[in-house]
XYZ file of C-alpha atoms in Angstrom:
272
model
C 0.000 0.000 0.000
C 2.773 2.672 1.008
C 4.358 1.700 -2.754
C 0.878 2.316 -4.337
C 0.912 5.664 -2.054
C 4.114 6.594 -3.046
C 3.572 6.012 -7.063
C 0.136 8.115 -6.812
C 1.443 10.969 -5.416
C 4.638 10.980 -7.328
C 2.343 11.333 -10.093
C -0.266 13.274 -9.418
C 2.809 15.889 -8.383
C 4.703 15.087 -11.957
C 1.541 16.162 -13.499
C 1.124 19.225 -12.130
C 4.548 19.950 -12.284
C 4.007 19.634 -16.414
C 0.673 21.787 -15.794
C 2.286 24.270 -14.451
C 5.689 23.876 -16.294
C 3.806 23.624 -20.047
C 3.555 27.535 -20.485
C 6.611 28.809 -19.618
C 8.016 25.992 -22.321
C 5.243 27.079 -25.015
C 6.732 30.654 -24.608
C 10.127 29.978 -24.958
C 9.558 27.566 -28.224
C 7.183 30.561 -29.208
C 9.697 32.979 -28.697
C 12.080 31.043 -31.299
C 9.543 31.377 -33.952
C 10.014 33.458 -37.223
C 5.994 33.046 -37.639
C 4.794 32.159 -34.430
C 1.732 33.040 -35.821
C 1.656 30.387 -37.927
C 1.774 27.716 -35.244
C -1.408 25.957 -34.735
C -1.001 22.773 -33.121
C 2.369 21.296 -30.642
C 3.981 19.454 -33.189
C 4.519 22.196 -35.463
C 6.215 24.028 -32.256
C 8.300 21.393 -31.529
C 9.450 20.833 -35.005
C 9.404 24.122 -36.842
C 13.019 26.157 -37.652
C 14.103 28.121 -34.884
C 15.325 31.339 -34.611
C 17.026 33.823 -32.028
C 16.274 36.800 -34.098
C 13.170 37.794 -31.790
C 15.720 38.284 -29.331
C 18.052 40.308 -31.379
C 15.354 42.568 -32.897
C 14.133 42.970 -29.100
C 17.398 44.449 -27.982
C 18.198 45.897 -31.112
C 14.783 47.909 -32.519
C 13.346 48.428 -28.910
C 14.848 49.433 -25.960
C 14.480 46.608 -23.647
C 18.167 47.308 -22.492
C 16.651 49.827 -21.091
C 13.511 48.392 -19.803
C 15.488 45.602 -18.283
C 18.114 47.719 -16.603
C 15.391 50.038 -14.946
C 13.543 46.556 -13.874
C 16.643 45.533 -12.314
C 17.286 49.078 -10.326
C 13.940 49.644 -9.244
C 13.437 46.220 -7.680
C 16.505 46.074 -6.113
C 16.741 49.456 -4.466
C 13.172 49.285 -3.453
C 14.096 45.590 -2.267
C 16.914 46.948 -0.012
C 15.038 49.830 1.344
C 12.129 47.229 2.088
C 14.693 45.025 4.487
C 15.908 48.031 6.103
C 13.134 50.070 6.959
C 10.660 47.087 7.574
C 13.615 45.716 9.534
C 13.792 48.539 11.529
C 10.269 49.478 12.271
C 9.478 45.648 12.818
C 12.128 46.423 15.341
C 10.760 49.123 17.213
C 7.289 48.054 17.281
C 8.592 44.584 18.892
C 10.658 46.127 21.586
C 10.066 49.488 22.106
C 7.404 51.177 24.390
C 6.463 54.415 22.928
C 2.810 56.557 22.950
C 0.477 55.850 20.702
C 1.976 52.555 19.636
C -0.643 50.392 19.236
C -2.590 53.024 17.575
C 0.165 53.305 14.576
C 0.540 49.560 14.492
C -2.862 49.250 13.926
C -2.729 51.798 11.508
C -0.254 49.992 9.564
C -2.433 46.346 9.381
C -5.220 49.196 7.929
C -3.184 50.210 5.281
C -2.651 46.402 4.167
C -6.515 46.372 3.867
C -6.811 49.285 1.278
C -6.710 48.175 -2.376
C -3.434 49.995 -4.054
C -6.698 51.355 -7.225
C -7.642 53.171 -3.791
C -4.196 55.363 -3.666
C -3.499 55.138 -7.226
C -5.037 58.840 -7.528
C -4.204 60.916 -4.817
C -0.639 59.021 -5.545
C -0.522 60.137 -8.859
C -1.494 63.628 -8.053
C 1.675 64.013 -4.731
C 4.113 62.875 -7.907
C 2.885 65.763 -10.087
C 2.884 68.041 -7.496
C 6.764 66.815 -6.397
C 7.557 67.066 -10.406
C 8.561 63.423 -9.998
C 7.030 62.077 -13.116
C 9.299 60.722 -15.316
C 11.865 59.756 -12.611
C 12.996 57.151 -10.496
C 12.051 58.719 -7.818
C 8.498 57.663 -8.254
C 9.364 54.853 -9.385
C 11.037 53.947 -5.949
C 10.625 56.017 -2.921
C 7.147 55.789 -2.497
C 7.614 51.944 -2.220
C 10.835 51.583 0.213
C 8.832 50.632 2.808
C 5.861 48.496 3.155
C 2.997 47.746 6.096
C 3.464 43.966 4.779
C 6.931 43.874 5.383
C 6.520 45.368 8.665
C 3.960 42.925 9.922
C 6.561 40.519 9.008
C 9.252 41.825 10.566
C 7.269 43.276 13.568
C 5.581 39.553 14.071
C 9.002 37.545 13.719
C 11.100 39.597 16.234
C 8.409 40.116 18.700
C 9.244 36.094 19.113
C 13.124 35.929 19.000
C 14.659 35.833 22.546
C 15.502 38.705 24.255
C 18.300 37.651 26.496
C 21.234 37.779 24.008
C 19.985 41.506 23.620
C 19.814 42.381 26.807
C 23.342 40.655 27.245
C 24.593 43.081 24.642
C 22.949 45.956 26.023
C 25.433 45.065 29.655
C 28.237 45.070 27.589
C 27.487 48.669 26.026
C 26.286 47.987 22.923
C 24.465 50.457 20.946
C 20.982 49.562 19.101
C 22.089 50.021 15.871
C 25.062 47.072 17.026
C 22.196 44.813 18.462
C 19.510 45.461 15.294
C 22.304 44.585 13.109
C 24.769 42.132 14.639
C 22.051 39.654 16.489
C 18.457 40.856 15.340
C 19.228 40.984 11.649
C 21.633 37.369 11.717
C 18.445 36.100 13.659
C 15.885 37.498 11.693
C 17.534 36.165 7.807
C 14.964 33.995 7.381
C 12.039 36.066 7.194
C 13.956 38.993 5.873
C 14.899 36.778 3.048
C 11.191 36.061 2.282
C 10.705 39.869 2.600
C 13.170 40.390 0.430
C 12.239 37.841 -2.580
C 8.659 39.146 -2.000
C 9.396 42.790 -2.651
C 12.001 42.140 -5.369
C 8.924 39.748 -7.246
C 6.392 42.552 -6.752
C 8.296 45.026 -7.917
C 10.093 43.371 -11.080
C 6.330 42.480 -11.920
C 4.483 45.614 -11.451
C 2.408 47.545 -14.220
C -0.003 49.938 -12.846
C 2.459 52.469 -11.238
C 5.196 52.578 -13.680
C 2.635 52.431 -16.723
C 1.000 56.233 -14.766
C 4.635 57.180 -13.602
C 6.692 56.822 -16.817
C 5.804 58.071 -19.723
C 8.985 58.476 -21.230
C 10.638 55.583 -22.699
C 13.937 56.300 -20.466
C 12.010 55.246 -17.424
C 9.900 51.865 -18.710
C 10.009 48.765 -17.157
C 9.873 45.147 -18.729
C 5.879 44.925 -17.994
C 5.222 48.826 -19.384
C 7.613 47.494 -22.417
C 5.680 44.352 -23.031
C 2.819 46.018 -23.237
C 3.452 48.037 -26.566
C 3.641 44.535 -28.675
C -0.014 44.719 -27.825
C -1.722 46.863 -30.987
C -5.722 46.721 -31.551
C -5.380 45.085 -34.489
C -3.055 42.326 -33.717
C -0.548 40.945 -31.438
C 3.650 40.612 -31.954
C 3.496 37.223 -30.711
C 7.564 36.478 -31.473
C 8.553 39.659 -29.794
C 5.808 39.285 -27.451
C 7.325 35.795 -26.162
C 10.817 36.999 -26.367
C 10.411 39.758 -24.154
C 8.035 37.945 -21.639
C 10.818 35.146 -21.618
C 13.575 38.085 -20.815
C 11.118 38.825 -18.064
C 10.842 35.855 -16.837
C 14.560 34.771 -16.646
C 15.244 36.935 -13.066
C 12.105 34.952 -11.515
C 13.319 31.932 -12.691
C 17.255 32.432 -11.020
C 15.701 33.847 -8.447
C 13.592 30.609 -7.331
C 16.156 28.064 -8.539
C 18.805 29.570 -6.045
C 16.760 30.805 -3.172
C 13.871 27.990 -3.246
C 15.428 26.075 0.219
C 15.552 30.010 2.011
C 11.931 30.534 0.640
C 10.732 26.997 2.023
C 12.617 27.996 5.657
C 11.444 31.643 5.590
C 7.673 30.773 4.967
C 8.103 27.519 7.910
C 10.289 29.457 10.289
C 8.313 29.519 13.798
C 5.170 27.208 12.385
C 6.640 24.652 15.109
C 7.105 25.467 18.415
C 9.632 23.375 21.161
């Protein structure tokens, strides 16, 4: 019986491994097309010439050297500013005492119920007011920190031991020494989560850099995909080229950091 176990759920998981896997494979064969148009069934994408110049023309005709370098600096700036000031505020709410602190933590779990269509506005409105549109400064500042990541933070130190702190504290050391020689060593974990999180949300995010950029200088990959898109008909090869371009930091991403995302998301579930 445990053999018969064992086969079923190896395959039921292969399966929807190949679900989930099928997609990502279509776009890349897709991507290699001259006339990926002219596709219509799997055998003729498996078997059909192939081609890198989707790639080429990409790069070359467009400007997704740009689109991917901005990607790249606006998720990992507004990654680093997420560890550090979630860090830090996850910090203080966790072992400070201060007035009105359970007032502005609650505050903060209200802001994680407010749909970002809600702000999108008023937002829109403090960047043209600042003259930031068209910048990376709207692209970026306004998401350095978020309530999410301070939850996080807030709910992971609040159960780390206190006594090594205190120890340090005896000794003479300084907060900014405790937060960042045994909170943050203690705290990788969930930081790393935090961090993958933000870097994913932000390499994948349309609606703000679509209203923040309109110049070309200042796209990201999802504003650039978007352009292949015409009312009349689609760029499929280009299309699939630069969603597979997209797609490629995800992919490194999960393939290198999958056993800290699997300890991050199962850190404190059991208790001694």
């Amino acid at each position: 019986m445990k053999i018969i176990s064992k086969t079923f759920t190896y395959t039921l998981l292969i399966i929807v491994a190949l679900g989930m896997l099928f997609p990502m494979f279509s776009m890349i064969l897709l991507s290699m097309k001259s006339y990926p148009e002219g596709v219509s069934d799997f055998w003729k994408l498996l078997t059909n010439t192939y081609t890198f110049d989707n790639y080429i023309d990409a790069f070359q005709t467009d400007r997704f050297d740009i689109y991917f370098f901005n990607s790249i600096l606006i998720a990992g700036l507004t990654t680093i500013g997420n560890v550090f000031f979630c860090l830090f505020a996850g910090y203080a709410f966790a072992r400070k005492d201060f007035f009105g602190k359970n007032i502005l933590f609650a505050t903060v779990i209200l802001v994680l119920m407010i749909p970002p269509h809600v702000i999108m506005i008023p937002l829109y409105r403090m960047m043209v007011s600042f003259g930031w549109i068209n910048s990376y400064y709207s692209l970026i500042l306004p998401w350095l920190v978020s309530p999410f990541g301070i939850f996080l933070a807030r709910q992971y130190i609040q159960n780390l031991p206190t006594e090594i702190e205190d120890a340090a504290r005896i000794d003479g050391a300084s907060e900014l020494y405790i937060i960042f020689k045994i909170v943050m060593p203690l705290a990788k974990p969930i930081l790393t989560v935090l961090a993958i999180y933000v870097f994913l949300t932000s390499w994948n995010s349309f609606l703000f850099p679509f209203l923040f950029a309109n110049d070309v200088d200042f796209r990201t990959l999802p504003v650039g995909l978007t352009f292949y898109l015409g009312k009349q008909s689609i760029d499929w090869g280009h299309l699939m080229a630069g969603a597979s371009i997209s797609a490629l930091p995800v992919l490194i991403i999960f393939l290198f950091f999958q056993k800290q995302i699997i300890n991050g998301l199962t850190a404190g579930a059991l208790k001694e």
